[in-house]
mmCIF file of C-alpha atoms in Angstrom:
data_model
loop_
_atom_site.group_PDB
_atom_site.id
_atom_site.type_symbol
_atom_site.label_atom_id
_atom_site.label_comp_id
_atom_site.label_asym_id
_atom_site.label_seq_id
_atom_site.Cartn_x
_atom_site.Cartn_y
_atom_site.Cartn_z
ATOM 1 C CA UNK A 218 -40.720 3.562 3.559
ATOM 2 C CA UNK A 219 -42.418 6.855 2.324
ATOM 3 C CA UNK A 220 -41.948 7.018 -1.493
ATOM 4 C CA UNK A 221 -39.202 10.108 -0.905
ATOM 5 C CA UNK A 222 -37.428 7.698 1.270
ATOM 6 C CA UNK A 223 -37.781 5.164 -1.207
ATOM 7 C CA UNK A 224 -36.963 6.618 -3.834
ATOM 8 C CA UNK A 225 -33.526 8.353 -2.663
ATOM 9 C CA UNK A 226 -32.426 4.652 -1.271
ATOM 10 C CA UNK A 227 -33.101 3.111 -4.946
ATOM 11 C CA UNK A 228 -31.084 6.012 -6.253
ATOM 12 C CA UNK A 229 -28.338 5.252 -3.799
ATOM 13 C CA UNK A 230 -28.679 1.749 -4.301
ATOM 14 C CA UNK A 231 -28.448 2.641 -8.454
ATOM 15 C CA UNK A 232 -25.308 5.223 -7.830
ATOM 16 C CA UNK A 233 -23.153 2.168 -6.286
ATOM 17 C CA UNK A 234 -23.936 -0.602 -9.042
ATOM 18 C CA UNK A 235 -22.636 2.441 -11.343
ATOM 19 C CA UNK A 236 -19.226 2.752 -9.422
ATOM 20 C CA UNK A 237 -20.531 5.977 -8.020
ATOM 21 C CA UNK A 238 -19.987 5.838 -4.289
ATOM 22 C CA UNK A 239 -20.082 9.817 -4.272
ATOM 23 C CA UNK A 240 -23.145 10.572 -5.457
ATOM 24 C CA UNK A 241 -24.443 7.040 -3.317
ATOM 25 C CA UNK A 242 -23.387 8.488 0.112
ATOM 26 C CA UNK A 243 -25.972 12.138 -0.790
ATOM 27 C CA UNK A 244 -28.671 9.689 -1.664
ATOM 28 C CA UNK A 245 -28.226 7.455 2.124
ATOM 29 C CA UNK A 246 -27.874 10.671 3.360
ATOM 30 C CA UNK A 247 -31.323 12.086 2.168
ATOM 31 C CA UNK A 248 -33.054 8.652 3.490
ATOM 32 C CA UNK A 249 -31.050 9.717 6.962
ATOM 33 C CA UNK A 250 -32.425 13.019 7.252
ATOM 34 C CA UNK A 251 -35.805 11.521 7.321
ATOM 35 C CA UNK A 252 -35.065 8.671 9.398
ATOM 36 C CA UNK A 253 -31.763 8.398 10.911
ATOM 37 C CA UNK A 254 -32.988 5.145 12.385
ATOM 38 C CA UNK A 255 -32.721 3.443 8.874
ATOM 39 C CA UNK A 256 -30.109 0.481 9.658
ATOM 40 C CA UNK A 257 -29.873 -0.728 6.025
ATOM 41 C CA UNK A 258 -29.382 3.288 5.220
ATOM 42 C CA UNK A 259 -26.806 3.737 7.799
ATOM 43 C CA UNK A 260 -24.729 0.116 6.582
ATOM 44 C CA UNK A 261 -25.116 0.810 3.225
ATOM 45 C CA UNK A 262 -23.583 4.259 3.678
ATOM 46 C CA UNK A 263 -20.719 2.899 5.210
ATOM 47 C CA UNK A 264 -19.984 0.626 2.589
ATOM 48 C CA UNK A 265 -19.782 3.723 0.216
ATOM 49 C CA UNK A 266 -17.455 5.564 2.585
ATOM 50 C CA UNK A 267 -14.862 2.362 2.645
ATOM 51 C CA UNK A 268 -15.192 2.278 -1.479
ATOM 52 C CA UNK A 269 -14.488 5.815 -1.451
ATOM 53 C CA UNK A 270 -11.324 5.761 0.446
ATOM 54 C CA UNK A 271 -9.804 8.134 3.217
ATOM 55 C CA UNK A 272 -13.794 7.929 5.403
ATOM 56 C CA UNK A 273 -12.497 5.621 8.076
ATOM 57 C CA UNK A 274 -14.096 7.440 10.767
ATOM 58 C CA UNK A 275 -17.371 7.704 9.093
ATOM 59 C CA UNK A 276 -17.400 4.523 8.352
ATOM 60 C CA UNK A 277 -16.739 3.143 12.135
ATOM 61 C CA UNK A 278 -19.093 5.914 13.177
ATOM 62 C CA UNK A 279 -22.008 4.431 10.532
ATOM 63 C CA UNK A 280 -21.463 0.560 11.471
ATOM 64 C CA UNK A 281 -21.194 1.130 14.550
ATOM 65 C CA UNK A 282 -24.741 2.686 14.391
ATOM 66 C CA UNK A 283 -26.102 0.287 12.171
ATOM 67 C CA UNK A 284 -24.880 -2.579 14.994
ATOM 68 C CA UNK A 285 -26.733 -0.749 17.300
ATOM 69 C CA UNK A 286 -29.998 -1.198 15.105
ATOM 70 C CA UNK A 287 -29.573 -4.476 14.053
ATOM 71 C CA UNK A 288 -26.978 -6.407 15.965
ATOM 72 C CA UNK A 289 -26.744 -9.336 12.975
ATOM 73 C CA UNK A 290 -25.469 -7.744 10.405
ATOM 74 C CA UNK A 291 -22.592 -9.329 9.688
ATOM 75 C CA UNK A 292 -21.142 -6.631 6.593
ATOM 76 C CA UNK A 293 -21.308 -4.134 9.144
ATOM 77 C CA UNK A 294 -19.118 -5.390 11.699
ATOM 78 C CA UNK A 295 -16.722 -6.614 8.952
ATOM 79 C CA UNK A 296 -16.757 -3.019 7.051
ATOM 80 C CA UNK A 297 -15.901 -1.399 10.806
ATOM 81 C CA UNK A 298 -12.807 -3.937 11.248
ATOM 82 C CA UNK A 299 -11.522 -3.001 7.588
ATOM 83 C CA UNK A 300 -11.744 0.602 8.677
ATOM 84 C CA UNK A 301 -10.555 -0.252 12.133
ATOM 85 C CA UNK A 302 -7.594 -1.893 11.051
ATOM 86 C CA UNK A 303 -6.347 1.194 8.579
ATOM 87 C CA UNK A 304 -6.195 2.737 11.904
ATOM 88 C CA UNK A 305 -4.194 0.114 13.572
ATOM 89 C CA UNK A 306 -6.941 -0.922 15.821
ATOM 90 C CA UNK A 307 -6.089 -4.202 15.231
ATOM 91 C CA UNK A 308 -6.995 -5.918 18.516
ATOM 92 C CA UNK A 309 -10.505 -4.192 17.630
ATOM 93 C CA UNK A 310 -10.715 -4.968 14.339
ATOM 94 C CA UNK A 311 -9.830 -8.503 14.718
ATOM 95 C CA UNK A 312 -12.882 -8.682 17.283
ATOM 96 C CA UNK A 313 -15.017 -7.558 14.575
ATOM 97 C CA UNK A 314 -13.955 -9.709 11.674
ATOM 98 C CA UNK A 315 -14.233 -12.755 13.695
ATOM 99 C CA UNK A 316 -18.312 -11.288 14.704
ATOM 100 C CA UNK A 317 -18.497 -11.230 10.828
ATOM 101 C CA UNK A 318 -17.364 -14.738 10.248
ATOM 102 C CA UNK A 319 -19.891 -15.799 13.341
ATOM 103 C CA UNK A 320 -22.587 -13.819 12.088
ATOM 104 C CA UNK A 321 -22.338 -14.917 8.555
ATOM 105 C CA UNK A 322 -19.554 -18.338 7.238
ATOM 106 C CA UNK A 323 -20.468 -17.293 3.630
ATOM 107 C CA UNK A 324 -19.634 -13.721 4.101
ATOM 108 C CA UNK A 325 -16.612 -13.074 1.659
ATOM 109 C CA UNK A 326 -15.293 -9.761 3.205
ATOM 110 C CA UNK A 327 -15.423 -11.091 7.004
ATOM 111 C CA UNK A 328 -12.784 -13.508 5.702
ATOM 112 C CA UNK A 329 -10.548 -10.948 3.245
ATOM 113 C CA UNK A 330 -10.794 -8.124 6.259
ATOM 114 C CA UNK A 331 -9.458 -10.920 8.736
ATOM 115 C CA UNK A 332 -6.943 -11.771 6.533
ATOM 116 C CA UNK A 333 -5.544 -8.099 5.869
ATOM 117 C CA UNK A 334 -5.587 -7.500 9.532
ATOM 118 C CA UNK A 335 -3.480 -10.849 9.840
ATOM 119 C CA UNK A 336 -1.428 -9.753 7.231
ATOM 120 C CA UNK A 337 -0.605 -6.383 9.351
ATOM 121 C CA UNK A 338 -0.233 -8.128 12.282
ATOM 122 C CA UNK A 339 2.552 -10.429 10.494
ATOM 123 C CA UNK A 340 0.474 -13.680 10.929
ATOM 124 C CA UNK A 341 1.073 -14.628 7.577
ATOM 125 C CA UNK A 342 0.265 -18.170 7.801
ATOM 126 C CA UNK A 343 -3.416 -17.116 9.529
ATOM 127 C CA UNK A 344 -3.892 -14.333 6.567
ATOM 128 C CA UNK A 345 -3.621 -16.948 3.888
ATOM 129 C CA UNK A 346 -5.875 -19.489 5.547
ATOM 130 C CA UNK A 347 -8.314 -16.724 5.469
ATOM 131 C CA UNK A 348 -7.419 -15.803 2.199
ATOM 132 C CA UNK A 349 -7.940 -19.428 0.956
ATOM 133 C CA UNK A 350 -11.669 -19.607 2.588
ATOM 134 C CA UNK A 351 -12.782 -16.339 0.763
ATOM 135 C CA UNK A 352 -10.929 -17.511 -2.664
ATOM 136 C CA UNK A 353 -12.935 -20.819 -2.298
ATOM 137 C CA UNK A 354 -16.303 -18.271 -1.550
ATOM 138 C CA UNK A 355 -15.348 -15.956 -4.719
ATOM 139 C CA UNK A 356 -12.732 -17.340 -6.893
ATOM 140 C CA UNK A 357 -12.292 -14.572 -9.183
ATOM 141 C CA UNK A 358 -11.541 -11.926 -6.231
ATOM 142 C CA UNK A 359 -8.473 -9.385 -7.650
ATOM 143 C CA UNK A 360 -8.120 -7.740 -4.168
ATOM 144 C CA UNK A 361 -7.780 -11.528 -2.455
ATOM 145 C CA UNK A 362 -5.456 -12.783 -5.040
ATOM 146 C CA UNK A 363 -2.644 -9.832 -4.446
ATOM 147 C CA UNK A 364 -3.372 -9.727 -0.795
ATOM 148 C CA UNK A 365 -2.584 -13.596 -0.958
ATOM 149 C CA UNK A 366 0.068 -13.163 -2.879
ATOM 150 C CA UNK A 367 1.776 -9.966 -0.780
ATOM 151 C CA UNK A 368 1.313 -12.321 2.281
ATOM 152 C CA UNK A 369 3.573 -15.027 0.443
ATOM 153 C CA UNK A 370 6.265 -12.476 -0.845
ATOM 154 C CA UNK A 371 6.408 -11.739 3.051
ATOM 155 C CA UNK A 372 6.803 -15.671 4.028
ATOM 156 C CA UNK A 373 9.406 -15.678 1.300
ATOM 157 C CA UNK A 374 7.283 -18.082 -1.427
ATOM 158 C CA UNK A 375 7.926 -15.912 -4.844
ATOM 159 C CA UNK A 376 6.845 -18.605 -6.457
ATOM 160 C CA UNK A 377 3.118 -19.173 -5.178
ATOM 161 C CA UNK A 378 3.261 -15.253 -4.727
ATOM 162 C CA UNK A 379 3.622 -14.651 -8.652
ATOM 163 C CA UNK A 380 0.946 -17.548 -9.381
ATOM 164 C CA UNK A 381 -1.532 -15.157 -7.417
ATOM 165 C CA UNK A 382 -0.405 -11.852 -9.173
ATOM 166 C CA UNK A 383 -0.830 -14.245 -12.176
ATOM 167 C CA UNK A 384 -4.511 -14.735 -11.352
ATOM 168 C CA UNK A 385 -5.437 -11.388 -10.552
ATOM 169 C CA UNK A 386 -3.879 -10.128 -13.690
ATOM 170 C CA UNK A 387 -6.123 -12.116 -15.712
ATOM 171 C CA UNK A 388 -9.379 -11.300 -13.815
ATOM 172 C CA UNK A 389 -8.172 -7.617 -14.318
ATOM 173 C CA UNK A 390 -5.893 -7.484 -17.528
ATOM 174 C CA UNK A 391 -6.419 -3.374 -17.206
ATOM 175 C CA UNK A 392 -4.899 -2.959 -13.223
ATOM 176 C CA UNK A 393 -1.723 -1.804 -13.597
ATOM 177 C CA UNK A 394 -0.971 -2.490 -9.807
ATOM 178 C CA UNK A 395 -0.738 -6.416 -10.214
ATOM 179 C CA UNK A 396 2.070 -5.786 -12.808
ATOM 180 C CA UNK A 397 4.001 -3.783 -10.445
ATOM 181 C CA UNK A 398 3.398 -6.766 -7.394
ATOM 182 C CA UNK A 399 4.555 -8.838 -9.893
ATOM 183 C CA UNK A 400 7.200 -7.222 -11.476
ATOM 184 C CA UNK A 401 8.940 -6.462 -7.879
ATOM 185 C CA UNK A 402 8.740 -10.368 -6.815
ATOM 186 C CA UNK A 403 10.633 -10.879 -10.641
ATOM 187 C CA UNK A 404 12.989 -8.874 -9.500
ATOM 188 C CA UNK A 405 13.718 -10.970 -6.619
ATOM 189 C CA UNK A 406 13.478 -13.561 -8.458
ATOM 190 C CA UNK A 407 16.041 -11.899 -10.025
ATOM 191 C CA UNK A 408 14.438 -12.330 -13.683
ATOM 192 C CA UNK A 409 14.995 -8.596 -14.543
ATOM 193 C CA UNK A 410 13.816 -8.608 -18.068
ATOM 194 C CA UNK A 411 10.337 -9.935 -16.879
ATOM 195 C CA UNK A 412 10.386 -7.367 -14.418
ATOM 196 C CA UNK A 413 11.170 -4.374 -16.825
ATOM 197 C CA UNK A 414 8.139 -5.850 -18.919
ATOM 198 C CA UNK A 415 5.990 -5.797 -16.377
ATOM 199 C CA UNK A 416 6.630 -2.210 -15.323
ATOM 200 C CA UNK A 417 6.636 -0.971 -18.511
ATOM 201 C CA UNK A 418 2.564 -2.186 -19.078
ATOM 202 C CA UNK A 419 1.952 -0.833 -15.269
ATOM 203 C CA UNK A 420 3.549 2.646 -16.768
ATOM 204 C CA UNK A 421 1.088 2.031 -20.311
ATOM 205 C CA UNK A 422 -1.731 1.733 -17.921
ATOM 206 C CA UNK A 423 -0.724 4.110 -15.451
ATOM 207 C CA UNK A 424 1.013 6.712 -17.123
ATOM 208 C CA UNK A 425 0.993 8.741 -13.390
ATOM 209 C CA UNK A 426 1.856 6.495 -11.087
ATOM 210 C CA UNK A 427 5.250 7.748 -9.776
ATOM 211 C CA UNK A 428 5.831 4.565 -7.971
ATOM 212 C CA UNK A 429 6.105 1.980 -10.771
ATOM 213 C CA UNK A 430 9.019 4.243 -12.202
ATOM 214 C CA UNK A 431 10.687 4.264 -9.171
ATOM 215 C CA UNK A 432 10.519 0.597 -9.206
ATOM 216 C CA UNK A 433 11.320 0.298 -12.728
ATOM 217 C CA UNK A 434 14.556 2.336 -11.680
ATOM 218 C CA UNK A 435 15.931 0.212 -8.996
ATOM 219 C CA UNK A 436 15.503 -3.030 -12.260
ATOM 220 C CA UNK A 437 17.542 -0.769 -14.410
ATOM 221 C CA UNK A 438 20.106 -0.124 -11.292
ATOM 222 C CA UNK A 439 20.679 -4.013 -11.227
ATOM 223 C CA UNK A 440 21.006 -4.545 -15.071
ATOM 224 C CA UNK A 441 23.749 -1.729 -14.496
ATOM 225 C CA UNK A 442 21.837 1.015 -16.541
ATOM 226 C CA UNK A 443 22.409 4.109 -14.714
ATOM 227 C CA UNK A 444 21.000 6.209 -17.643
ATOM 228 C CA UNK A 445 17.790 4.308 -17.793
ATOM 229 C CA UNK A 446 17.758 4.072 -13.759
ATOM 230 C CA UNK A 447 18.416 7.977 -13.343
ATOM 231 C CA UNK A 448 15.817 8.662 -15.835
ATOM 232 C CA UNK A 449 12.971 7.211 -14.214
ATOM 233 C CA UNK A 450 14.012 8.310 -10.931
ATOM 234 C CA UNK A 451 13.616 11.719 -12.178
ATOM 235 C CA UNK A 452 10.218 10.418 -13.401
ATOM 236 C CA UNK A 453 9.208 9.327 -10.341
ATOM 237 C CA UNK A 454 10.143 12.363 -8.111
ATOM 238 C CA UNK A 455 8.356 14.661 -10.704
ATOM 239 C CA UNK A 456 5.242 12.332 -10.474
ATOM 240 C CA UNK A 457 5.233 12.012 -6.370
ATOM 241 C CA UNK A 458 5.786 16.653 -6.333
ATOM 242 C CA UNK A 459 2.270 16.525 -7.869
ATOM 243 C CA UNK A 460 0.561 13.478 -5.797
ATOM 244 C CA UNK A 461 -1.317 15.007 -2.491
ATOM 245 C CA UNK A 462 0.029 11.861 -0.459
ATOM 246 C CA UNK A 463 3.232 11.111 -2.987
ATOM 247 C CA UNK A 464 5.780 12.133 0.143
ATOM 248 C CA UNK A 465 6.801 8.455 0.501
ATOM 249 C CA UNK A 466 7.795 7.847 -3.130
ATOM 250 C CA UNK A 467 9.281 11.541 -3.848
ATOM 251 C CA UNK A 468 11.377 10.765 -0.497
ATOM 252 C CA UNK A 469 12.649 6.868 -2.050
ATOM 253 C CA UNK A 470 12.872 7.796 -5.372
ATOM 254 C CA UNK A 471 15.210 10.697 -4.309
ATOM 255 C CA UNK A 472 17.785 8.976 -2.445
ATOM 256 C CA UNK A 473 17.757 6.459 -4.710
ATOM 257 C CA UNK A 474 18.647 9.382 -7.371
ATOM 258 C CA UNK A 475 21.587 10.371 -5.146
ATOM 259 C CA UNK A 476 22.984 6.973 -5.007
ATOM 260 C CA UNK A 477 23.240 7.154 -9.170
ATOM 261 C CA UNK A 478 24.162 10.421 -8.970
ATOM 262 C CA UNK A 479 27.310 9.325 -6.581
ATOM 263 C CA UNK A 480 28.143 6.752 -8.362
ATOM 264 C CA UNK A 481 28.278 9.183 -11.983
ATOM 265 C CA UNK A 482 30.378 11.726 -9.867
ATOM 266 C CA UNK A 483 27.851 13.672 -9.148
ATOM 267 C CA UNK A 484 28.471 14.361 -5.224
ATOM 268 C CA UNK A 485 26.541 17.248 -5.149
ATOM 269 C CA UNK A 486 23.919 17.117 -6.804
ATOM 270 C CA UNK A 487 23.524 13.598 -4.698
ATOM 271 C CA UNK A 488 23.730 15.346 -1.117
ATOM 272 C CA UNK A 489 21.426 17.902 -2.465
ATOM 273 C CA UNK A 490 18.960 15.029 -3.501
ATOM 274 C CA UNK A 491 19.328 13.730 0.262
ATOM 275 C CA UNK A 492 18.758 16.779 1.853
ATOM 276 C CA UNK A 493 15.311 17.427 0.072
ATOM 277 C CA UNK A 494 14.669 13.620 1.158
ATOM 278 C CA UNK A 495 15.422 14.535 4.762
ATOM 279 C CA UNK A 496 13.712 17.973 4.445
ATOM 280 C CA UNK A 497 10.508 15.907 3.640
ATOM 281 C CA UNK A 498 10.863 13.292 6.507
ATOM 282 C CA UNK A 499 13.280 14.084 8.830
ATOM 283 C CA UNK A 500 13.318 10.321 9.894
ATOM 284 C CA UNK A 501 14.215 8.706 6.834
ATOM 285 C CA UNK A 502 17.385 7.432 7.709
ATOM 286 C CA UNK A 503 18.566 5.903 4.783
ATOM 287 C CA UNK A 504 18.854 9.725 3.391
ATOM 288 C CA UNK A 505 20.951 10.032 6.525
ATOM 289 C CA UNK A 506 23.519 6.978 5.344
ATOM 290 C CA UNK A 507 23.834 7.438 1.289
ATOM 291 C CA UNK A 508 24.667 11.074 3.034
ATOM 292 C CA UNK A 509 27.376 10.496 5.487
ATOM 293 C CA UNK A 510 28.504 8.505 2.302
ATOM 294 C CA UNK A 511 28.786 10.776 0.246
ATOM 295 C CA UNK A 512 30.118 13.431 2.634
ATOM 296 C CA UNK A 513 32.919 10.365 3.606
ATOM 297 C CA UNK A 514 33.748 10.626 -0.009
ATOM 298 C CA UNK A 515 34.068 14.580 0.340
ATOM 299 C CA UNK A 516 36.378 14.661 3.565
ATOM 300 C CA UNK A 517 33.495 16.405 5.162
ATOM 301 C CA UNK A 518 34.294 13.974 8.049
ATOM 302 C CA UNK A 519 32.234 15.956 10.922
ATOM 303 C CA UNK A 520 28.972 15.899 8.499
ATOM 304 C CA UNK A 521 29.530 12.191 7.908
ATOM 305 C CA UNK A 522 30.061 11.564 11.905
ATOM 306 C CA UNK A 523 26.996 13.193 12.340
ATOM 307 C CA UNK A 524 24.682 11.286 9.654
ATOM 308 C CA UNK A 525 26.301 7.832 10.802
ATOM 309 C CA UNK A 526 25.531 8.520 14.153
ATOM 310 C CA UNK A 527 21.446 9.226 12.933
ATOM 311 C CA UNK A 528 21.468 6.001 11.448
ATOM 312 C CA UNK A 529 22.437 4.278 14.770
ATOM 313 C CA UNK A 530 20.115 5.766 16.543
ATOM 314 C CA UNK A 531 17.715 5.037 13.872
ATOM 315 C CA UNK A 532 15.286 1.388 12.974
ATOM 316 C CA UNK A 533 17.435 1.019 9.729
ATOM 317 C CA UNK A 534 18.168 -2.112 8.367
ATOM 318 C CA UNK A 535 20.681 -4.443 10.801
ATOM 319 C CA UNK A 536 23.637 -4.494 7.389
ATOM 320 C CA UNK A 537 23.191 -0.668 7.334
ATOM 321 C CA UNK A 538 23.387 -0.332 10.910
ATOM 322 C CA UNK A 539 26.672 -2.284 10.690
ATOM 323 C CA UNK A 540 27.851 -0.571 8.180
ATOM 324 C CA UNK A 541 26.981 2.500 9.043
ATOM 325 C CA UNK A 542 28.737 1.878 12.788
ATOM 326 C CA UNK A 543 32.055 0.919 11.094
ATOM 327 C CA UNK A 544 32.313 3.738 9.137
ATOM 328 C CA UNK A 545 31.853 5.948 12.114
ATOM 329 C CA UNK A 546 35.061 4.058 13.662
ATOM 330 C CA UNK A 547 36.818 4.771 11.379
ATOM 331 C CA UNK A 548 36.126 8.576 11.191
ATOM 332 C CA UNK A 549 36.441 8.315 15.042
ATOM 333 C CA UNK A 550 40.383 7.402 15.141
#
């Protein structure tokens, strides 16, 4: 390579081993402008767009370039299948992972990628087998441990699915996110004191994160402490106003408000909670059913004819569905 080549791939190279992926991407790009042939240039760059998160285009668009160049690189076609499956691509992204694993057995992130894009396809039992084979490759692998263990809260095993949140905890004491996986499979568990500890040092380590006080809410909700329930709800939908992508929680955490604020008296205040959730995502139906609820409660019966009849016509939950198609018979007579 000429030495201005050289030296702005070093830099790059140097800008990722600092946790930089920012500044990493400029310095691939430089070595680009001067030869947009450069394979490594082009693979590495994609890595840096996957670490940076939200780049899923440019990083399909850069492996799939750098495949082009040199057909056996396996980190490549596993980096396009992680960014292929965020977009649901999962036939496609499949087909890549498994080219990774041919390309490369020792490859740890042919075998994590395949397992996430199990995982999304609901082939839980394939996920963890792929899991297992990059755990046995790389041991102390955070990322693996609470994908393993989110693939065994969805076959049901809390217990194995704690022993990996477990792990991962200790190879990253400072992650508040493997106290929150944690803390929600205690709740199922239905241990609520370990869960409210476990939230709590996800809060201490991530004062912001509007989700773990939503969480934390719905633990206080079983223990039967409104208070402490409807004051972290109000957490959490302060928290998710300011997040750019914090729609999701705002929209949970506010129905979940309402259905303190119904149960406190507070019929109001709860349908105006709802219709701020719906006013967000007009298909959250579960806004729609605390609603019709709380307008049942009201003697509004046309409002709560209408809401019960979103919910059937909604995905919601089969009990809900039942539910709310009962109620609706009985406002019909």
């Amino acid at each position: 390579m000429p030495p201005i080549v050289e030296e702005a791939f070093e830099c790059g190279v140097a800008a990722v081993l600092q946790g930089d992926p920012a500044t990493a991407v400029r310095e691939f790009s430089r070595v680009l402008q001067q030869q947009p042939g450069n394979a490594r240039a082009l693979a590495n760059r994609a890595t840096c767009y996957l670490l940076m998160g939200g780049h899923d285009e440019e990083v399909i668009r850069d492996c799939s370039d750098a495949i082009r160049l040199n057909p056996p690189d396996a980190l490549a076609w596993a980096n396009r299948g992680l960014a292929r499956c965020r977009q649901g691509d999962l036939p496609s992204a499949l087909a890549d992972c498994n080219r990774a694993a041919e390309l490369d057995s020792e490859l740890v992130d042919a075998f994590r990628y395949r397992g996430l894009v199990h995982s999304v396809s609901e082939e839980y039992a394939e996920a963890i087998a792929d899991y297992d084979r990059a755990l046995r490759l790389q041991p102390d692998d955070y990322d693996t441990h609470c994908w393993r263990g989110d693939a065994l809260v969805a076959l049901g095993d809390l217990k194995r699915a704690a022993r990996e949140y477990d792990e991962a905890i200790r190879i990253e004491p400072g992650n508040a996110a493997a106290y929150r996986y944690r803390a929600n499979v205690r709740r199922q568990q239905g241990k609520l004191r370990k869960a409210v500890h476990d939230f709590d040092e996800a809060i201490r380590l991530e004062p912001d994160a509007a989700e773990s006080f939503n969480d934390r809410g719905l633990v206080h909700m079983d223990q039967q402490e409104m208070e402490s329930a409807l004051s972290d709800f109000d957490k959490a939908v302060q928290l998710a106003g300011r997040m750019p992508d914090g729609e999701e929680i705002e929209v949970r955490a506010l129905v979940n408000r309402a259905v303190i604020s119904g149960e406190t008296g507070n019929d109001r205040g709860a349908i105006a909670d709802c219709n701020r959730a719906l006013e967000i995502d007009p298909s959250y139906s579960e806004a729609s059913y605390v609603r019709g609820i709380l307008s049942q409660q009201l003697g509004d019966r046309q409002a709560a004819i209408t809401d019960f009849r979103q919910v059937l016509e909604s995905d919601m939950v089969a009990h809900l569905h039942e539910d709310a198609a009962a109620r609706l018979r009985e406002l019909s007579r």
